[in-house]
């Protein structure tokens, strides 16, 4: 920061403001995390200056010796970490990884069967305002009232719709999927199977959750959520899809790869293979379970009944008489950062839905554990039941600040 401070104090002020905000806030947005200083160092390396369109050994630019070396290393590490036949580490984000995966296996107008957005699916799984939804025909499946997925119903739907692609994966579903069952349904209807493991990639890497990689033709991921690397995406696939996937990423939807980000991905893959990261993933899952138990004790209505992963979806409307937006704002005033979220078939709008989503990846990276989860659950409920009373919110804010000081960000 010293150089920016000297050359551009205006930007430096903003950067330091964000750093201070992250330090002083309890980050419970389930998709966020703190990357290590090694990851951040790789991100700010001179590889940021390098153009390297193409793939290792087949570049459209000269001077790619080190670009080739770093991308080959990232690919090897990704394949070893996830036991994948092929890896593409170039996607700039999870959304780009999904777009490229669609392009690799679909023709315009083809049908995709994916999870309903309000039941936990992601925007990139067919929201009408996205490009994929304008190019392909998305049909959605949902969850049952108890939070499970009725695979017989899903199979019947697949037989009726005959999708070219069966898409699994989620950003606000808190239960586990039956990978074997999903890939069997895809096989039965002649669809390519794809899993978007954006949220859980780190937990899968650390064997905290079962890996979808052996079961699906294509698996996409982000590298910045539980995987704790740089912002970015990746695609893993079976050998037979390798060529189509690579061509869809470049030149299909992207230009030059961000080599600095690829270097940071390589660092993150190595970090994720360590015993330390394995304990981290275990703690993320345990902390989510403690939060679940505590919130249930405070009679909070948890959508899907609870959690099998790192996140929880709270029905704040029925639990506290507060919309998701109101809950988010009240918690923010107390120093807890969360996001409003729709619940299955939400009667309210996505701008002000019925719930909030919380997650444990960031607070676990800070080293918080069981005791802290108990306190956080209590403080959250106090704030959400405070009717905005200033004294209660201020007291919670003080306790949150103390927690943040006791557990600094890396
Ligand atoms: C986060 C997420 C994405 C999008 O990732 P970006 O990097 O924000 O583009 C895609 N799919 C799922 C399931 C996600 O959770």
PDB file of C-alpha atoms and ligand atoms in Angstrom, residues 93-95 98 122 124-125 170-171 196 198-199 222 224-225, ligand 1:
ATOM      1  CA  UNK A  93     -15.375 -15.884 -12.848  1.00  0.00           C
ATOM      2  CA  UNK A  94     -17.960 -18.488 -11.971  1.00  0.00           C
ATOM      3  CA  UNK A  95     -20.400 -16.918 -14.421  1.00  0.00           C
ATOM      4  CA  UNK A  98     -20.782 -21.629 -16.614  1.00  0.00           C
ATOM      5  CA  UNK A 122     -27.868 -19.493  -9.209  1.00  0.00           C
ATOM      6  CA  UNK A 124     -26.450 -18.173 -14.170  1.00  0.00           C
ATOM      7  CA  UNK A 125     -28.715 -21.252 -14.091  1.00  0.00           C
ATOM      8  CA  UNK A 170     -26.608 -24.098  -5.958  1.00  0.00           C
ATOM      9  CA  UNK A 171     -25.796 -20.889  -4.166  1.00  0.00           C
ATOM     10  CA  UNK A 196     -21.704 -26.061 -10.460  1.00  0.00           C
ATOM     11  CA  UNK A 198     -18.949 -22.715  -6.892  1.00  0.00           C
ATOM     12  CA  UNK A 199     -19.879 -22.503  -3.231  1.00  0.00           C
ATOM     13  CA  UNK A 222     -15.292 -20.416  -8.362  1.00  0.00           C
ATOM     14  CA  UNK A 224     -12.700 -17.325  -4.240  1.00  0.00           C
ATOM     15  CA  UNK A 225     -15.476 -18.760  -2.073  1.00  0.00           C
TER      16      UNK A 225
HETATM   17  C1  LIG B   1     -21.034 -17.529  -7.001  1.00  0.00           C
HETATM   18  C2  LIG B   1     -21.649 -18.445  -7.956  1.00  0.00           C
HETATM   19  C3  LIG B   1     -21.473 -18.281  -9.334  1.00  0.00           C
HETATM   20  C4  LIG B   1     -20.888 -17.029  -9.949  1.00  0.00           C
HETATM   21  O1  LIG B   1     -19.616 -16.742  -9.635  1.00  0.00           O
HETATM   22  P1  LIG B   1     -19.027 -15.307 -10.039  1.00  0.00           P
HETATM   23  O2  LIG B   1     -17.569 -15.478  -9.842  1.00  0.00           O
HETATM   24  O3  LIG B   1     -19.661 -14.310  -9.127  1.00  0.00           O
HETATM   25  O4  LIG B   1     -19.379 -15.047 -11.457  1.00  0.00           O
HETATM   26  C5  LIG B   1     -21.988 -19.240 -10.173  1.00  0.00           C
HETATM   27  N1  LIG B   1     -22.640 -20.319  -9.694  1.00  0.00           N
HETATM   28  C6  LIG B   1     -22.844 -20.492  -8.384  1.00  0.00           C
HETATM   29  C7  LIG B   1     -23.585 -21.687  -7.919  1.00  0.00           C
HETATM   30  C8  LIG B   1     -22.369 -19.557  -7.469  1.00  0.00           C
HETATM   31  O5  LIG B   1     -22.609 -19.729  -6.170  1.00  0.00           O
END
